[in-house]
Amino acid sequence: MESYNSFNVAQKQILDAAKILNLDAATIDLLSWPQNEVKFTIPVRMDNGSVKIFHAWRIRYNTARGPAKGGIRFHPDETVDTIRALACWMTWKTAVVDLPLGGGKGGVLCDPKSMSLRELENLSRGYIRGVAEHLGIDKDIPAPDVYTNPQTMVWMMDEYETIVHRHQPGVLTDKPLQVGGTQGRRDATARGGVVTVGEACKILGVNPKGKYAIQGFGNAGQRAALLHQELLGGGTLVAVSDSRGAIYNPKGFNPKELVTYKLTSGSIVGFPGSAPISHDDVLEADVEVLYPAALENSISERNASKIKAKIVCELANGPTTPEADEILYNNRVHVIPDILASAGGVTVSYFEMVQDSYSFFWDEDVVHQRLDQKLTKAYHSVQEAIKEKKVHPRLAAMIVGVARVAEACKLRGWV
Ligand code: GLU
């Protein structure tokens, strides 16, 4: 992976959208920086008795349209700028799907794979103690992200409720069902992406039952493997990667068996009937649809020209660099940008907040139907911007999101 600074990328995207929207200098300046940043340290007693100090952040990027919303990552390469970029992208993401929310993100610099469950619980509770005064259902609502999950959310919610002395389940989303979670959250990010792929296939005349590949096999990648077939009526999954390796089978994998294998062995590597390939081979596979579902900047000018997929559905945040965007656009690859393709997760998070606030929970089909509606509408509003402004899909999605946030800032009299 090249050493891109994701926040520089995010700021450049804002400038590009602002130029087309004719935004004034103060609005551009306001939208180019986080509103609020909290940096703190978390002392954790480790299993061997020693105390380790972890560095952590929570950033509220913009709250003009509503309270900040976005995940918390536990990652060994976390920096303030990765979190700034991710918080920034959350702001446009919630706006593109028209949720009454702003954008935020948090992170801890740590290596979660080398930590025990008890150490992770201590870290999660310490995170909340460090940041509780800045959170709240009407202020900032975290969720899981890379290497955090519903269990992390329950520990965090429990710590928060202990501090404020009242039930407040909506302060974190993607919780298990027993403690205020919603139906349909586990599938939400992938489902949203697959719904947009279905719309793109109709417009472009691409066969949704052709081949597809998935880069990254965490929650979003796993669910996309299953949902692509379930929602689009077929398709052959030929190439998959995770952080440990990549595999190929021209006849196609059984997604269910592959998910079970990953969950039991910890990786897809060695799945029966698969041939090992390189990470780049997955991105460059001869498929109709490619789902990047790993980390930032994996599609760059180094490999973009080799991508053969007709549709790239970005389930990861920031997987494509600006140079790669131009190359893909010129090669007529239809990119469904992250702030649209991965917006299903935060959309169902919003549904979870709504249900928590009136303590009445919807059936799964209601969640699915409302999610599908939101994502289909967002896909078409981005399509309209592509046509009207004659720009590539990421810029079009940015134009939709940035325009909505800029308008809210103006209405409030901030600029
Ligand atoms: N971490 C997810 C994202 O990047 C979900 C955020 C949320 O639900 O708040 O979109």
Tab-separated table of C-alpha atoms and ligand atoms in Angstrom:
chain	number	residue	atom	x	y	z
A	1	MET	CA	0.000	0.000	0.000
A	2	GLU	CA	1.372	3.438	-0.899
A	3	SER	CA	1.754	5.979	1.870
A	4	TYR	CA	-1.140	8.257	0.945
A	5	ASN	CA	-2.395	10.706	3.505
A	6	SER	CA	-6.125	9.982	3.438
A	7	PHE	CA	-7.029	13.365	4.896
A	8	ASN	CA	-5.191	15.153	2.063
A	9	VAL	CA	-7.243	13.022	-0.330
A	10	ALA	CA	-10.466	13.902	1.528
A	11	GLN	CA	-9.633	17.640	1.481
A	12	LYS	CA	-8.887	17.543	-2.242
A	13	GLN	CA	-12.257	15.879	-2.867
A	14	ILE	CA	-13.960	18.745	-1.004
A	15	LEU	CA	-12.162	21.339	-3.143
A	16	ASP	CA	-13.197	19.559	-6.349
A	17	ALA	CA	-16.858	19.475	-5.278
A	18	ALA	CA	-16.735	23.060	-3.960
A	19	LYS	CA	-15.439	24.353	-7.294
A	20	ILE	CA	-18.411	22.905	-9.150
A	21	LEU	CA	-20.843	24.092	-6.465
A	22	ASN	CA	-19.276	27.590	-6.459
A	23	LEU	CA	-18.920	27.567	-2.669
A	24	ASP	CA	-17.417	30.658	-1.033
A	25	ALA	CA	-14.021	30.593	0.695
A	26	ALA	CA	-15.406	30.522	4.268
A	27	THR	CA	-17.663	27.540	3.528
A	28	ILE	CA	-14.772	25.654	1.912
A	29	ASP	CA	-12.572	26.399	4.926
A	30	LEU	CA	-15.295	25.278	7.343
A	31	LEU	CA	-15.935	22.021	5.467
A	32	SER	CA	-12.219	21.253	5.109
A	33	TRP	CA	-11.562	20.839	8.850
A	34	PRO	CA	-13.138	18.907	11.735
A	35	GLN	CA	-15.330	20.928	14.073
A	36	ASN	CA	-13.973	19.208	17.162
A	37	GLU	CA	-11.169	16.749	17.964
A	38	VAL	CA	-10.517	14.909	21.213
A	39	LYS	CA	-7.173	13.174	21.718
A	40	PHE	CA	-6.671	11.154	24.880
A	41	THR	CA	-4.749	8.249	26.348
A	42	ILE	CA	-6.165	5.039	27.808
A	43	PRO	CA	-4.196	3.138	30.460
A	44	VAL	CA	-5.032	-0.573	30.295
A	45	ARG	CA	-3.951	-3.240	32.781
A	46	MET	CA	-2.756	-6.102	30.551
A	47	ASP	CA	-3.101	-9.801	31.389
A	48	ASN	CA	0.566	-10.051	32.409
A	49	GLY	CA	0.055	-7.393	35.104
A	50	SER	CA	1.776	-4.530	33.273
A	51	VAL	CA	-0.013	-1.305	32.312
A	52	LYS	CA	0.014	-0.197	28.686
A	53	ILE	CA	-0.941	3.287	27.482
A	54	PHE	CA	-3.006	3.489	24.283
A	55	HIS	CA	-3.503	6.606	22.159
A	56	ALA	CA	-7.084	7.338	21.148
A	57	TRP	CA	-9.139	9.918	19.268
A	58	ARG	CA	-12.747	10.911	18.675
A	59	ILE	CA	-13.498	13.473	15.999
A	60	ARG	CA	-16.783	15.277	15.278
A	61	TYR	CA	-16.334	16.469	11.737
A	62	ASN	CA	-19.553	18.372	11.065
A	63	THR	CA	-22.881	18.483	12.898
A	64	ALA	CA	-24.858	20.980	10.796
A	65	ARG	CA	-27.383	18.284	9.742
A	66	GLY	CA	-27.535	16.459	13.095
A	67	PRO	CA	-25.427	14.748	15.777
A	68	ALA	CA	-22.114	13.244	14.653
A	69	LYS	CA	-22.252	9.597	13.604
A	70	GLY	CA	-19.499	7.153	12.729
A	71	GLY	CA	-17.528	4.130	13.850
A	72	ILE	CA	-14.576	3.507	16.147
A	73	ARG	CA	-11.616	1.598	14.723
A	74	PHE	CA	-8.984	-0.383	16.609
A	75	HIS	CA	-6.012	-0.418	14.267
A	76	PRO	CA	-2.189	-0.626	14.435
A	77	ASP	CA	-1.747	2.066	11.734
A	78	GLU	CA	-4.236	4.584	13.161
A	79	THR	CA	-3.241	8.256	13.012
A	80	VAL	CA	-5.130	11.482	13.592
A	81	ASP	CA	-5.285	11.982	9.829
A	82	THR	CA	-6.840	8.585	9.043
A	83	ILE	CA	-9.574	9.412	11.546
A	84	ARG	CA	-10.026	12.950	10.207
A	85	ALA	CA	-10.489	11.526	6.716
A	86	LEU	CA	-12.931	8.860	7.867
A	87	ALA	CA	-14.911	11.399	9.943
A	88	CYS	CA	-15.042	13.689	6.923
A	89	TRP	CA	-16.311	10.897	4.661
A	90	MET	CA	-19.003	10.028	7.238
A	91	THR	CA	-20.290	13.601	6.918
A	92	TRP	CA	-20.886	13.243	3.173
A	93	LYS	CA	-22.131	9.654	3.602
A	94	THR	CA	-24.939	10.550	6.007
A	95	ALA	CA	-25.854	13.494	3.756
A	96	VAL	CA	-25.926	11.436	0.526
A	97	VAL	CA	-28.485	9.053	2.051
A	98	ASP	CA	-30.252	12.056	3.551
A	99	LEU	CA	-30.090	11.046	7.219
A	100	PRO	CA	-30.571	13.762	9.867
A	101	LEU	CA	-27.003	13.177	11.095
A	102	GLY	CA	-23.534	14.635	10.807
A	103	GLY	CA	-20.214	12.803	10.547
A	104	GLY	CA	-17.661	11.609	13.080
A	105	LYS	CA	-15.129	8.867	13.696
A	106	GLY	CA	-12.937	7.507	16.433
A	107	GLY	CA	-9.966	5.239	16.711
A	108	VAL	CA	-7.409	3.629	18.973
A	109	LEU	CA	-3.831	2.909	17.968
A	110	CYS	CA	-3.514	-0.744	18.962
A	111	ASP	CA	-3.031	-4.252	17.614
A	112	PRO	CA	-6.359	-5.901	18.503
A	113	LYS	CA	-5.287	-9.269	17.075
A	114	SER	CA	-2.608	-9.593	19.756
A	115	MET	CA	-4.949	-8.691	22.639
A	116	SER	CA	-7.093	-10.976	24.814
A	117	LEU	CA	-10.835	-10.478	25.212
A	118	ARG	CA	-10.339	-9.081	28.699
A	119	GLU	CA	-7.746	-6.579	27.473
A	120	LEU	CA	-10.094	-5.520	24.664
A	121	GLU	CA	-12.919	-5.035	27.164
A	122	ASN	CA	-10.671	-2.887	29.380
A	123	LEU	CA	-9.635	-0.858	26.341
A	124	SER	CA	-13.255	-0.387	25.198
A	125	ARG	CA	-14.411	0.733	28.645
A	126	GLY	CA	-11.354	3.015	28.973
A	127	TYR	CA	-12.211	4.566	25.615
A	128	ILE	CA	-15.661	5.533	26.870
A	129	ARG	CA	-14.321	6.911	30.165
A	130	GLY	CA	-12.006	9.119	28.110
A	131	VAL	CA	-14.662	10.456	25.813
A	132	ALA	CA	-18.056	10.081	27.557
A	133	GLU	CA	-18.592	13.827	28.016
A	134	HIS	CA	-18.360	14.266	24.235
A	135	LEU	CA	-20.885	11.519	23.381
A	136	GLY	CA	-24.669	11.354	23.610
A	137	ILE	CA	-27.757	10.497	21.576
A	138	ASP	CA	-28.030	14.167	20.615
A	139	LYS	CA	-24.301	14.816	20.263
A	140	ASP	CA	-22.177	11.982	18.893
A	141	ILE	CA	-23.131	8.336	18.376
A	142	PRO	CA	-20.354	5.792	17.642
A	143	ALA	CA	-20.672	2.365	15.995
A	144	PRO	CA	-18.248	-0.429	15.109
A	145	ASP	CA	-15.733	-0.224	12.302
A	146	VAL	CA	-12.511	-2.085	11.481
A	147	TYR	CA	-11.714	-4.605	14.286
A	148	THR	CA	-14.567	-3.514	16.549
A	149	ASN	CA	-17.914	-5.308	16.681
A	150	PRO	CA	-21.278	-5.591	18.491
A	151	GLN	CA	-19.547	-6.984	21.609
A	152	THR	CA	-17.304	-3.896	21.704
A	153	MET	CA	-20.478	-1.781	21.488
A	154	VAL	CA	-22.131	-3.489	24.481
A	155	TRP	CA	-19.070	-2.961	26.677
A	156	MET	CA	-19.005	0.669	25.583
A	157	MET	CA	-22.740	1.196	26.082
A	158	ASP	CA	-22.578	-0.395	29.526
A	159	GLU	CA	-19.683	1.847	30.559
A	160	TYR	CA	-21.493	4.929	29.232
A	161	GLU	CA	-24.721	4.058	31.071
A	162	THR	CA	-22.732	3.488	34.273
A	163	ILE	CA	-21.259	6.985	33.942
A	164	VAL	CA	-24.551	8.792	33.185
A	165	HIS	CA	-26.643	6.653	35.600
A	166	ARG	CA	-29.447	5.955	33.126
A	167	HIS	CA	-30.384	3.731	30.217
A	168	GLN	CA	-29.268	5.261	26.968
A	169	PRO	CA	-28.933	2.412	24.462
A	170	GLY	CA	-29.082	4.725	21.435
A	171	VAL	CA	-25.700	6.255	22.334
A	172	LEU	CA	-23.988	3.492	20.337
A	173	THR	CA	-25.329	1.478	17.408
A	174	ASP	CA	-24.833	-2.018	16.014
A	175	LYS	CA	-25.501	-3.574	19.404
A	176	PRO	CA	-26.726	-7.149	19.809
A	177	LEU	CA	-30.527	-7.555	19.646
A	178	GLN	CA	-30.872	-8.318	23.380
A	179	VAL	CA	-29.599	-4.866	24.386
A	180	GLY	CA	-31.315	-2.504	21.993
A	181	GLY	CA	-29.888	-3.619	18.652
A	182	THR	CA	-31.916	-3.733	15.455
A	183	GLN	CA	-32.779	-6.458	13.018
A	184	GLY	CA	-30.806	-6.302	9.801
A	185	ARG	CA	-27.732	-4.435	11.078
A	186	ARG	CA	-25.230	-7.237	10.423
A	187	ASP	CA	-26.130	-7.305	6.733
A	188	ALA	CA	-26.711	-3.589	6.354
A	189	THR	CA	-23.469	-2.319	4.792
A	190	ALA	CA	-23.235	-5.159	2.279
A	191	ARG	CA	-26.968	-5.090	1.544
A	192	GLY	CA	-26.841	-1.377	0.753
A	193	GLY	CA	-23.911	-1.980	-1.599
A	194	VAL	CA	-25.556	-4.904	-3.366
A	195	VAL	CA	-28.762	-2.878	-3.814
A	196	THR	CA	-26.752	-0.158	-5.597
A	197	VAL	CA	-25.020	-2.810	-7.738
A	198	GLY	CA	-28.471	-4.065	-8.776
A	199	GLU	CA	-29.446	-0.542	-9.877
A	200	ALA	CA	-26.118	-0.064	-11.696
A	201	CYS	CA	-26.531	-3.389	-13.554
A	202	LYS	CA	-29.947	-2.253	-14.815
A	203	ILE	CA	-28.605	1.085	-16.066
A	204	LEU	CA	-25.412	-0.298	-17.610
A	205	GLY	CA	-26.869	-3.536	-18.966
A	206	VAL	CA	-24.382	-5.611	-16.921
A	207	ASN	CA	-25.363	-9.185	-16.077
A	208	PRO	CA	-25.659	-9.409	-12.266
A	209	LYS	CA	-25.377	-13.190	-12.529
A	210	GLY	CA	-21.825	-12.969	-13.939
A	211	LYS	CA	-18.572	-13.257	-11.969
A	212	TYR	CA	-17.699	-11.203	-8.929
A	213	ALA	CA	-14.687	-10.780	-6.641
A	214	ILE	CA	-14.287	-9.531	-3.084
A	215	GLN	CA	-11.181	-7.876	-1.630
A	216	GLY	CA	-11.337	-8.072	2.179
A	217	PHE	CA	-13.381	-10.708	3.988
A	218	GLY	CA	-14.452	-9.060	7.229
A	219	ASN	CA	-18.134	-8.562	8.029
A	220	ALA	CA	-18.949	-6.450	4.937
A	221	GLY	CA	-17.071	-8.751	2.546
A	222	GLN	CA	-18.632	-11.911	3.972
A	223	ARG	CA	-22.155	-10.563	3.835
A	224	ALA	CA	-21.633	-9.238	0.281
A	225	ALA	CA	-20.530	-12.727	-0.813
A	226	LEU	CA	-23.881	-14.115	0.341
A	227	LEU	CA	-26.159	-11.202	-0.523
A	228	HIS	CA	-24.873	-10.752	-4.069
A	229	GLN	CA	-26.374	-14.151	-4.905
A	230	GLU	CA	-29.447	-13.750	-2.716
A	231	LEU	CA	-30.529	-10.309	-3.946
A	232	LEU	CA	-29.310	-10.394	-7.533
A	233	GLY	CA	-30.434	-13.939	-8.265
A	234	GLY	CA	-27.043	-15.570	-8.838
A	235	GLY	CA	-23.439	-14.769	-9.687
A	236	THR	CA	-20.153	-16.667	-9.408
A	237	LEU	CA	-17.705	-15.645	-6.681
A	238	VAL	CA	-14.306	-16.414	-8.233
A	239	ALA	CA	-11.702	-14.475	-6.221
A	240	VAL	CA	-11.474	-13.436	-2.564
A	241	SER	CA	-8.766	-12.018	-0.289
A	242	ASP	CA	-8.269	-11.227	3.378
A	243	SER	CA	-5.310	-9.815	5.306
A	244	ARG	CA	-3.539	-13.216	5.247
A	245	GLY	CA	-3.826	-14.087	1.553
A	246	ALA	CA	-5.979	-14.473	-1.552
A	247	ILE	CA	-7.681	-17.397	-3.313
A	248	TYR	CA	-9.184	-18.182	-6.695
A	249	ASN	CA	-11.562	-20.742	-8.178
A	250	PRO	CA	-12.772	-20.181	-11.766
A	251	LYS	CA	-15.816	-22.396	-11.116
A	252	GLY	CA	-16.824	-20.258	-8.158
A	253	PHE	CA	-16.858	-20.635	-4.375
A	254	ASN	CA	-19.853	-21.589	-2.317
A	255	PRO	CA	-20.148	-18.326	-0.310
A	256	LYS	CA	-21.820	-20.008	2.669
A	257	GLU	CA	-19.059	-22.604	3.024
A	258	LEU	CA	-16.390	-19.941	2.551
A	259	VAL	CA	-17.870	-17.763	5.311
A	260	THR	CA	-18.058	-20.746	7.671
A	261	TYR	CA	-14.438	-21.649	6.855
A	262	LYS	CA	-13.296	-18.066	7.518
A	263	LEU	CA	-15.165	-17.901	10.818
A	264	THR	CA	-13.737	-21.214	12.050
A	265	SER	CA	-10.160	-21.023	10.756
A	266	GLY	CA	-9.688	-17.233	10.966
A	267	SER	CA	-8.805	-16.862	7.282
A	268	ILE	CA	-9.902	-17.854	3.786
A	269	VAL	CA	-6.406	-19.152	3.027
A	270	GLY	CA	-6.392	-22.912	2.384
A	271	PHE	CA	-10.119	-23.155	1.582
A	272	PRO	CA	-10.634	-26.565	-0.107
A	273	GLY	CA	-10.637	-26.373	-3.906
A	274	SER	CA	-8.984	-22.945	-4.042
A	275	ALA	CA	-5.726	-21.894	-5.688
A	276	PRO	CA	-3.599	-19.249	-3.935
A	277	ILE	CA	-3.195	-15.961	-5.852
A	278	SER	CA	-1.733	-12.541	-5.020
A	279	HIS	CA	-3.702	-9.690	-3.429
A	280	ASP	CA	-3.458	-7.713	-6.679
A	281	ASP	CA	-4.872	-10.662	-8.655
A	282	VAL	CA	-8.163	-10.248	-6.777
A	283	LEU	CA	-8.466	-6.583	-7.719
A	284	GLU	CA	-7.489	-7.359	-11.305
A	285	ALA	CA	-9.713	-10.454	-11.697
A	286	ASP	CA	-11.784	-10.800	-14.863
A	287	VAL	CA	-15.206	-10.182	-13.288
A	288	GLU	CA	-18.348	-8.092	-13.799
A	289	VAL	CA	-18.399	-6.734	-10.251
A	290	LEU	CA	-15.560	-6.051	-7.804
A	291	TYR	CA	-16.230	-5.293	-4.138
A	292	PRO	CA	-13.269	-3.610	-2.383
A	293	ALA	CA	-14.070	-4.296	1.276
A	294	ALA	CA	-10.695	-3.833	2.996
A	295	LEU	CA	-8.866	-0.619	3.912
A	296	GLU	CA	-8.030	2.756	2.344
A	297	ASN	CA	-5.989	3.303	-0.832
A	298	SER	CA	-5.835	-0.255	-2.185
A	299	ILE	CA	-6.771	0.868	-5.717
A	300	SER	CA	-4.103	3.338	-6.838
A	301	GLU	CA	-2.436	4.412	-10.083
A	302	ARG	CA	-0.237	1.303	-9.695
A	303	ASN	CA	-3.093	-1.133	-10.382
A	304	ALA	CA	-6.149	0.897	-11.525
A	305	SER	CA	-5.490	0.441	-15.246
A	306	LYS	CA	-5.492	-3.347	-14.761
A	307	ILE	CA	-8.977	-3.504	-13.243
A	308	LYS	CA	-11.301	-5.440	-15.530
A	309	ALA	CA	-14.527	-5.220	-13.519
A	310	LYS	CA	-17.363	-3.230	-15.084
A	311	ILE	CA	-18.679	-2.151	-11.685
A	312	VAL	CA	-16.580	-1.389	-8.595
A	313	CYS	CA	-18.739	-1.252	-5.471
A	314	GLU	CA	-16.734	0.334	-2.656
A	315	LEU	CA	-17.796	-1.287	0.614
A	316	ALA	CA	-14.573	-0.084	2.271
A	317	ASN	CA	-14.018	3.540	3.197
A	318	GLY	CA	-11.614	5.319	0.815
A	319	PRO	CA	-10.312	2.306	-1.147
A	320	THR	CA	-9.528	4.337	-4.315
A	321	THR	CA	-6.992	7.170	-4.657
A	322	PRO	CA	-7.880	10.293	-6.732
A	323	GLU	CA	-5.420	9.297	-9.503
A	324	ALA	CA	-7.007	5.849	-9.690
A	325	ASP	CA	-10.453	7.461	-9.895
A	326	GLU	CA	-9.458	9.281	-13.091
A	327	ILE	CA	-8.021	6.097	-14.612
A	328	LEU	CA	-11.153	4.068	-13.812
A	329	TYR	CA	-13.391	6.817	-15.191
A	330	ASN	CA	-11.419	6.999	-18.443
A	331	ASN	CA	-11.579	3.190	-18.729
A	332	ARG	CA	-15.358	3.336	-18.302
A	333	VAL	CA	-15.355	1.385	-15.046
A	334	HIS	CA	-18.516	2.346	-13.137
A	335	VAL	CA	-17.411	3.114	-9.568
A	336	ILE	CA	-20.113	3.187	-6.908
A	337	PRO	CA	-18.250	5.408	-4.444
A	338	ASP	CA	-17.829	4.516	-0.776
A	339	ILE	CA	-19.976	7.332	0.579
A	340	LEU	CA	-22.887	5.811	-1.357
A	341	ALA	CA	-22.006	2.089	-1.626
A	342	SER	CA	-21.185	1.638	2.060
A	343	ALA	CA	-23.946	3.879	3.420
A	344	GLY	CA	-26.244	0.944	4.280
A	345	GLY	CA	-24.473	0.454	7.614
A	346	VAL	CA	-25.026	3.941	8.922
A	347	THR	CA	-28.558	3.964	7.493
A	348	VAL	CA	-29.543	0.972	9.617
A	349	SER	CA	-27.603	2.502	12.535
A	350	TYR	CA	-29.954	5.452	12.196
A	351	PHE	CA	-32.939	3.068	12.191
A	352	GLU	CA	-31.505	1.548	15.388
A	353	MET	CA	-31.283	4.992	17.055
A	354	VAL	CA	-34.897	5.696	16.075
A	355	GLN	CA	-36.105	2.357	17.482
A	356	ASP	CA	-34.072	2.811	20.690
A	357	SER	CA	-35.563	6.248	21.210
A	358	TYR	CA	-39.136	4.963	21.310
A	359	SER	CA	-38.315	1.460	22.550
A	360	PHE	CA	-40.288	-0.256	19.836
A	361	PHE	CA	-38.566	-2.547	17.385
A	362	TRP	CA	-39.262	-3.254	13.724
A	363	ASP	CA	-39.390	-6.616	11.969
A	364	GLU	CA	-36.488	-7.479	9.696
A	365	ASP	CA	-38.492	-7.031	6.490
A	366	VAL	CA	-39.402	-3.467	7.523
A	367	VAL	CA	-35.705	-2.668	8.065
A	368	HIS	CA	-34.794	-4.227	4.691
A	369	GLN	CA	-37.533	-2.410	2.827
A	370	ARG	CA	-36.636	0.991	4.322
A	371	LEU	CA	-32.931	0.409	3.691
A	372	ASP	CA	-33.491	-0.632	0.061
A	373	GLN	CA	-35.653	2.461	-0.489
A	374	LYS	CA	-33.057	4.863	0.975
A	375	LEU	CA	-30.154	3.383	-0.985
A	376	THR	CA	-32.062	3.199	-4.285
A	377	LYS	CA	-33.081	6.835	-3.944
A	378	ALA	CA	-29.521	7.892	-3.038
A	379	TYR	CA	-28.104	5.925	-6.000
A	380	HIS	CA	-30.401	7.755	-8.406
A	381	SER	CA	-29.721	11.196	-6.925
A	382	VAL	CA	-26.004	10.547	-7.538
A	383	GLN	CA	-26.798	9.331	-11.076
A	384	GLU	CA	-28.642	12.592	-11.729
A	385	ALA	CA	-25.622	14.598	-10.552
A	386	ILE	CA	-23.343	12.529	-12.844
A	387	LYS	CA	-25.515	13.451	-15.822
A	388	GLU	CA	-26.189	17.046	-14.863
A	389	LYS	CA	-22.610	18.005	-13.955
A	390	LYS	CA	-20.869	15.550	-16.323
A	391	VAL	CA	-18.490	14.316	-13.626
A	392	HIS	CA	-17.307	10.917	-12.356
A	393	PRO	CA	-19.461	9.146	-9.743
A	394	ARG	CA	-17.323	10.010	-6.707
A	395	LEU	CA	-17.373	13.681	-7.534
A	396	ALA	CA	-21.115	13.441	-8.181
A	397	ALA	CA	-21.719	11.809	-4.783
A	398	MET	CA	-19.513	14.439	-3.136
A	399	ILE	CA	-21.496	17.187	-4.882
A	400	VAL	CA	-24.770	15.773	-3.514
A	401	GLY	CA	-23.388	15.370	0.031
A	402	VAL	CA	-21.355	18.581	0.224
A	403	ALA	CA	-24.225	20.674	-1.178
A	404	ARG	CA	-26.608	19.389	1.519
A	405	VAL	CA	-24.120	20.025	4.345
A	406	ALA	CA	-23.137	23.456	2.971
A	407	GLU	CA	-26.794	24.441	2.813
A	408	ALA	CA	-27.368	23.392	6.437
A	409	CYS	CA	-24.299	25.410	7.510
A	410	LYS	CA	-25.634	28.433	5.649
A	411	LEU	CA	-29.156	28.099	7.096
A	412	ARG	CA	-27.675	28.002	10.592
A	413	GLY	CA	-25.743	31.178	9.860
A	414	TRP	CA	-22.340	29.518	10.323
A	415	VAL	CA	-21.086	30.936	7.042
B	1	GLU	N1	-18.517	2.179	10.459
B	1	GLU	C1	-19.600	2.248	9.519
B	1	GLU	C2	-19.287	3.230	8.397
B	1	GLU	O1	-18.150	3.570	8.174
B	1	GLU	C3	-20.923	2.537	10.206
B	1	GLU	C4	-20.960	3.827	10.936
B	1	GLU	C5	-22.203	3.989	11.800
B	1	GLU	O2	-23.102	3.165	11.728
B	1	GLU	O3	-22.237	4.967	12.526
B	1	GLU	O4	-20.140	3.619	7.669
